[in-house]
Coordinates of N, CA, C and O in Angstrom, one line a residue:
M29 N 0.8 -1.4 -0.1 CA 0.6 0.0 0.2 C 1.0 1.5 -0.3 O 0.5 2.3 -0.7
S30 N 2.1 1.0 0.9 CA 2.3 2.6 1.2 C 3.7 2.3 -0.4 O 3.8 3.9 -0.6
V31 N 3.8 1.4 -0.7 CA 4.3 1.5 -2.2 C 3.9 2.5 -3.4 O 4.5 3.1 -4.2
L32 N 2.2 2.1 -3.3 CA 1.5 2.5 -4.5 C 1.2 3.7 -3.7 O 1.1 4.8 -5.5
V33 N 1.1 5.1 -2.7 CA 1.5 6.0 -2.1 C 2.4 6.9 -2.4 O 2.5 7.5 -3.0
G34 N 3.5 6.2 -1.8 CA 5.0 6.1 -2.9 C 4.7 6.8 -4.5 O 5.3 7.9 -4.9
L35 N 3.9 6.1 -5.3 CA 4.4 5.9 -6.5 C 3.4 6.8 -7.1 O 3.8 7.3 -8.0
T36 N 2.8 7.4 -6.6 CA 1.1 8.3 -7.0 C 2.7 9.5 -6.7 O 1.3 10.2 -7.7
M37 N 2.3 9.1 -5.5 CA 2.7 10.9 -5.2 C 4.0 11.3 -6.1 O 4.0 12.5 -6.7
A38 N 4.8 10.4 -6.5 CA 5.5 11.1 -7.5 C 5.8 11.6 -9.0 O 5.8 12.2 -9.2
L39 N 4.0 10.5 -9.0 CA 3.7 10.6 -10.8 C 3.2 11.7 -10.8 O 2.9 12.2 -11.6
T40 N 2.4 12.8 -9.3 CA 2.0 13.7 -9.4 C 3.3 14.9 -9.3 O 2.6 15.9 -10.1
I41 N 3.8 14.8 -8.0 CA 4.7 15.9 -8.0 C 6.0 16.2 -8.5 O 6.3 17.3 -9.3
V42 N 6.0 14.8 -9.9 CA 7.6 15.1 -10.3 C 6.9 16.1 -12.0 O 7.6 17.6 -12.3
P43 N 5.9 16.4 -12.5 CA 5.6 16.8 -13.3 C 5.0 18.2 -12.9 O 5.4 19.1 -13.8
V44 N 4.0 18.0 -11.7 CA 3.7 19.4 -10.8 C 5.2 20.7 -11.2 O 5.4 21.5 -11.3
A45 N 6.2 19.8 -10.6 CA 7.8 20.5 -10.2 C 7.9 21.0 -11.9 O 8.8 22.5 -12.0
Q46 N 7.6 20.3 -12.4 CA 8.7 20.7 -13.9 C 7.8 21.6 -14.4 O 8.2 23.0 -15.4
W47 N 6.2 21.9 -14.4 CA 5.9 23.0 -14.6 C 6.0 24.0 -13.7 O 5.9 25.3 -15.1
E48 N 6.3 24.0 -12.8 CA 6.7 25.0 -11.6 C 8.0 25.8 -12.6 O 8.0 26.8 -13.0
R49 N 8.7 24.8 -12.8 CA 10.3 25.4 -13.4 C 10.6 26.1 -14.9 O 11.1 26.4 -15.0
S50 N 9.0 25.5 -15.3 CA 8.7 26.1 -16.8 C 9.3 27.4 -16.8 O 9.0 28.4 -17.7
G51 N 8.2 27.9 -15.7 CA 8.4 29.3 -15.8 C 6.5 29.8 -16.2 O 6.1 30.8 -16.5
T52 N 6.1 28.4 -16.6 CA 4.7 28.7 -17.2 C 3.3 28.7 -16.1 O 2.6 29.6 -16.5
M53 N 3.3 28.3 -14.9 CA 2.7 28.2 -14.5 C 2.3 29.2 -13.3 O 3.2 30.5 -12.7
V54 N 1.6 30.0 -13.4 CA 0.3 31.2 -12.7 C 0.0 30.9 -11.4 O -1.6 30.1 -11.1
I55 N 0.6 31.3 -10.6 CA 0.4 31.6 -8.6 C -0.6 32.4 -8.4 O 0.0 33.3 -9.1
P56 N -2.1 32.3 -8.2 CA -2.6 33.5 -8.0 C -1.8 34.7 -6.6 O -1.5 34.0 -6.2
R57 N -2.5 35.7 -6.6 CA -1.5 36.5 -5.8 C -2.0 36.5 -4.9 O -1.1 36.3 -3.4
Y58 N -2.9 36.0 -4.3 CA -4.0 35.6 -3.0 C -3.3 34.1 -2.6 O -2.7 34.1 -1.3
V59 N -2.9 33.2 -3.1 CA -2.4 31.9 -2.8 C -0.9 32.5 -2.4 O -0.4 32.0 -1.3
L60 N -0.2 33.6 -2.9 CA 1.4 33.7 -2.6 C 1.1 34.4 -1.3 O 2.2 34.4 -0.2
F61 N 0.6 35.5 -1.3 CA 0.2 35.9 0.3 C -0.2 35.4 1.2 O 0.4 35.3 2.3
L62 N -1.2 34.0 0.8 CA -1.8 33.1 1.8 C 0.0 32.4 2.4 O -0.1 32.4 3.5
G63 N 0.8 32.3 1.7 CA 1.9 31.6 2.0 C 2.5 32.4 2.6 O 3.5 32.0 3.6
A64 N 2.8 33.5 2.0 CA 3.4 34.5 3.2 C 3.2 34.6 4.4 O 3.8 35.1 5.8
A65 N 1.8 34.4 4.6 CA 1.4 34.7 6.1 C 1.2 33.8 6.7 O 0.5 33.5 7.4
S66 N 1.9 32.0 6.0 CA 1.5 31.1 6.7 C 1.6 31.3 7.9 O 1.4 29.9 9.1
Y67 N 3.1 31.6 8.3 CA 3.7 31.1 9.9 C 3.0 32.5 10.8 O 2.8 31.4 12.2
S68 N 2.7 33.5 10.0 CA 1.9 34.4 11.2 C 0.4 33.7 11.3 O 0.6 33.7 12.8
I69 N 0.0 33.1 10.7 CA -1.6 32.6 10.9 C -1.5 31.1 11.9 O -2.3 30.9 12.9
Y70 N -0.2 30.3 11.1 CA -0.1 29.2 12.3 C 0.6 29.6 14.0 O -0.3 29.2 14.7
L71 N 1.2 31.2 14.4 CA 1.6 31.3 15.1 C -0.1 31.8 15.9 O 0.2 31.7 17.4
V72 N -0.8 32.7 15.7 CA -2.2 32.6 16.2 C -3.5 32.1 16.2 O -4.2 32.7 16.9
H73 N -2.9 31.0 15.2 CA -4.6 30.5 14.7 C -5.2 29.8 16.2 O -6.0 30.2 16.7
V74 N -4.2 28.4 17.3 CA -5.3 28.8 18.4 C -5.2 29.4 19.3 O -6.5 29.5 19.8
I75 N -4.8 30.6 19.4 CA -5.7 32.0 20.1 C -7.2 32.5 19.8 O -8.0 32.3 20.3
A76 N -6.8 32.3 18.5 CA -8.0 32.6 17.8 C -9.1 31.8 18.2 O -10.7 32.2 18.0
I77 N -8.9 30.4 17.8 CA -9.7 30.1 17.7 C -10.5 29.9 19.1 O -11.2 29.0 19.6
S78 N -9.8 29.9 20.1 CA -9.9 29.3 21.9 C -10.8 30.5 21.8 O -11.7 30.1 22.3
T79 N -10.8 31.3 21.8 CA -11.4 32.7 21.4 C -13.3 33.1 21.2 O -14.0 33.0 21.5
V80 N -12.8 32.2 19.5 CA -14.3 31.7 19.3 C -14.8 30.5 19.8 O -16.0 31.1 20.2
A81 N -14.4 29.9 20.0 CA -15.3 28.6 21.0 C -15.7 29.5 22.6 O -16.6 28.6 23.1
R82 N -14.4 30.1 23.2 CA -16.0 30.7 24.3 C -16.9 31.4 24.0 O -17.3 31.9 25.0
L83 N -17.0 32.1 22.7 CA -17.9 33.6 22.5 C -18.9 32.5 21.9 O -19.8 33.5 21.8
V84 N -18.8 31.7 20.7 CA -19.9 31.2 20.3 C -20.6 29.8 20.9 O -19.6 29.1 21.3
S85 N -21.3 29.4 20.8 CA -22.3 28.0 21.7 C -22.4 26.9 20.6 O -22.3 25.8 20.6
S86 N -22.3 27.2 18.9 CA -23.2 26.5 18.5 C -21.8 25.9 17.8 O -21.3 26.9 17.0
W87 N -21.3 24.4 18.3 CA -20.4 23.8 17.3 C -20.3 24.3 15.6 O -19.1 24.5 15.1
P88 N -20.8 24.5 15.0 CA -21.1 24.5 13.4 C -20.2 25.9 13.5 O -19.9 26.5 12.3
L89 N -21.2 26.6 14.2 CA -20.1 28.3 13.8 C -18.7 28.1 14.8 O -18.6 29.1 14.2
V90 N -18.8 27.4 15.7 CA -17.6 27.8 16.7 C -16.4 27.1 15.2 O -15.0 28.0 14.9
I91 N -16.8 26.0 14.7 CA -15.8 25.5 14.0 C -15.6 26.6 12.5 O -14.2 26.7 12.0
S92 N -16.6 27.2 11.9 CA -16.5 27.7 10.3 C -15.7 29.3 11.0 O -15.1 29.7 10.9
G93 N -16.2 29.5 11.8 CA -16.2 30.8 12.7 C -14.3 30.7 13.3 O -13.6 31.6 12.7
S94 N -13.9 29.9 13.8 CA -11.9 29.3 14.2 C -11.7 29.8 13.1 O -10.4 30.0 12.9
V95 N -11.9 29.2 11.8 CA -11.3 29.1 10.6 C -11.2 30.1 9.9 O -9.7 31.0 9.5
V96 N -12.0 31.1 10.3 CA -12.0 32.4 9.5 C -11.3 33.3 10.7 O -10.5 34.2 10.2
A97 N -11.4 33.4 11.7 CA -11.1 34.0 12.7 C -9.7 33.9 12.8 O -8.5 35.0 13.1
G98 N -8.7 32.5 13.0 CA -7.6 32.1 12.7 C -7.2 32.7 11.4 O -5.7 33.1 11.6
V99 N -7.7 32.1 10.1 CA -6.8 32.9 8.9 C -6.7 34.9 9.3 O -5.1 35.3 8.7
A100 N -7.8 35.3 9.6 CA -8.0 36.9 9.6 C -6.9 37.2 10.8 O -6.0 37.8 10.5
A101 N -6.9 37.2 11.6 CA -5.7 37.0 12.9 C -4.5 36.8 12.7 O -3.8 37.6 12.7
G102 N -4.4 35.9 11.9 CA -3.6 35.8 11.4 C -2.3 36.5 10.7 O -1.5 37.3 10.4
I103 N -3.6 36.8 9.1 CA -3.1 37.8 8.1 C -2.9 39.5 8.8 O -1.7 40.2 8.7
V104 N -3.6 39.1 9.9 CA -3.9 40.9 10.6 C -2.2 41.2 11.3 O -1.2 41.9 10.8
Y105 N -1.5 40.0 12.2 CA -0.6 39.8 12.5 C 1.1 40.1 11.5 O 1.6 40.5 11.8
H106 N 0.9 39.0 10.3 CA 1.1 39.4 9.6 C 1.9 40.7 8.9 O 3.1 40.9 8.8
L107 N 0.4 41.7 8.2 CA 1.3 43.0 8.0 C 1.1 43.6 9.2 O 1.9 44.9 8.7
V108 N 0.9 43.8 10.2 CA 1.0 44.7 11.6 C 2.6 44.6 12.1 O 3.4 45.2 12.6
I109 N 2.7 43.2 12.4 CA 3.7 42.8 12.8 C 5.3 41.9 12.4 O 6.4 42.8 12.1
E110 N 4.8 40.8 11.1 CA 6.0 40.2 10.7 C 6.8 40.7 9.6 O 7.5 40.7 9.6
R111 N 5.5 41.5 9.0 CA 6.5 41.7 7.5 C 7.1 43.7 7.7 O 7.9 43.2 7.3
P112 N 6.4 44.4 8.5 CA 7.7 45.2 9.4 C 8.7 44.8 9.8 O 9.7 45.7 9.4
L113 N 8.8 44.1 10.7 CA 10.0 43.6 11.4 C 11.0 43.1 10.5 O 11.6 43.1 10.3
L114 N 10.3 42.4 9.3 CA 11.3 41.7 8.5 C 11.5 42.4 7.5 O 12.9 42.4 7.0
R115 N 11.0 43.7 7.5 CA 11.7 44.6 6.7 C 12.4 46.3 7.6 O 12.9 46.9 6.8
G116 N 13.0 45.5 8.1 CA 13.5 47.1 9.4 C 12.7 48.0 9.7 O 13.1 49.1 9.6
R117 N 11.6 47.8 10.2 CA 10.5 49.4 10.2 C 9.6 49.7 11.4 O 9.4 50.2 11.2
F118 N 10.6 48.9 12.3 CA 10.2 49.0 13.7 C 11.4 50.5 14.6 O 11.3 50.4 15.6
G119 N 11.5 50.5 13.5 CA 13.2 51.7 14.4 C 14.3 50.6 14.6 O 14.5 49.4 14.1
T120 N 14.6 51.7 15.5 CA 16.2 51.1 15.7 C 16.8 50.1 16.5 O 17.6 49.2 16.7
T121 N 15.7 50.0 17.5 CA 15.5 48.9 18.3 C 15.5 47.5 17.5 O 16.5 46.4 17.8
A122 N 14.8 47.3 17.0 CA 14.5 46.3 15.9 C 15.9 46.1 14.8 O 16.6 45.0 14.9
R123 N 16.4 46.8 14.7 CA 17.7 47.1 13.4 C 19.2 46.4 14.5 O 19.8 46.2 14.4
L124 N 19.1 46.9 15.9 CA 19.9 47.1 16.6 C 20.3 45.2 17.1 O 21.4 44.9 17.0
L125 N 19.2 45.0 17.2 CA 18.9 43.7 17.4 C 19.1 42.8 15.9 O 20.2 41.5 17.0
S126 N 18.4 42.9 14.9 CA 19.1 41.8 13.9 C 20.6 42.2 13.8 O 21.3 41.1 13.6
S127 N 20.8 43.3 13.6 CA 22.3 43.1 13.7 C 23.1 42.6 14.5 O 24.0 42.0 14.4
K128 N 23.2 42.7 15.6 CA 23.5 41.8 16.8 C 23.6 40.4 16.6 O 24.5 39.5 16.7
I129 N 22.1 40.0 16.2 CA 22.2 38.9 15.8 C 23.0 38.1 14.6 O 24.0 37.2 14.6
L130 N 23.2 38.8 13.4 CA 24.1 38.5 12.4 C 25.2 38.8 12.9 O 26.3 37.6 12.1
L131 N 26.1 39.7 13.8 CA 27.4 39.6 14.0 C 27.5 38.3 14.8 O 28.3 38.0 15.0
R132 N 26.6 38.1 15.7 CA 26.6 36.7 16.5 C 27.1 35.4 15.3 O 27.9 34.2 15.7
K133 N 26.5 35.8 14.4 CA 26.4 34.6 13.5 C 27.5 34.4 13.0 O 27.9 33.9 12.4
R134 N 28.3 35.5 11.9 CA 29.1 36.1 11.6 C 30.8 36.0 12.5 O 31.1 35.2 12.1
T135 N 30.7 36.5 13.7 CA 31.6 35.8 14.7 C 31.8 34.6 15.3 O 32.9 34.1 16.0
G136 N 30.7 33.8 15.2 CA 30.8 32.6 15.8 C 30.5 32.7 17.5 O 30.3 31.6 18.4
S137 N 30.3 34.0 17.9 CA 30.5 34.1 19.3 C 28.5 34.0 19.5 O 27.9 33.5 19.0
S138 N 28.3 33.8 21.0 CA 27.0 33.5 21.3 C 26.8 35.3 22.0 O 26.8 35.5 22.9

């Protein structure tokens, strides 16, 4: 069974990878944006799910509300915190911190 699954995955992944390398694959902008925000979504989704579960009593609403709230909270976190931090727009404190980390990596000291 596992050999069959592995073969099926290989027969699926190889052509898709070749298609991507050819440069003709068009990936929608919203998919690229969600990919960029995926780590932020991962970081905050548990808080969003917990909040929705405490506020809503109907299980179908909890499930759908949790998905929406988790993705929305992650996108907000990505736009407000992660993206500016990665671009160095939080001021000198973030730049100093990142330069110390880079300096430690270059010199090998802790």
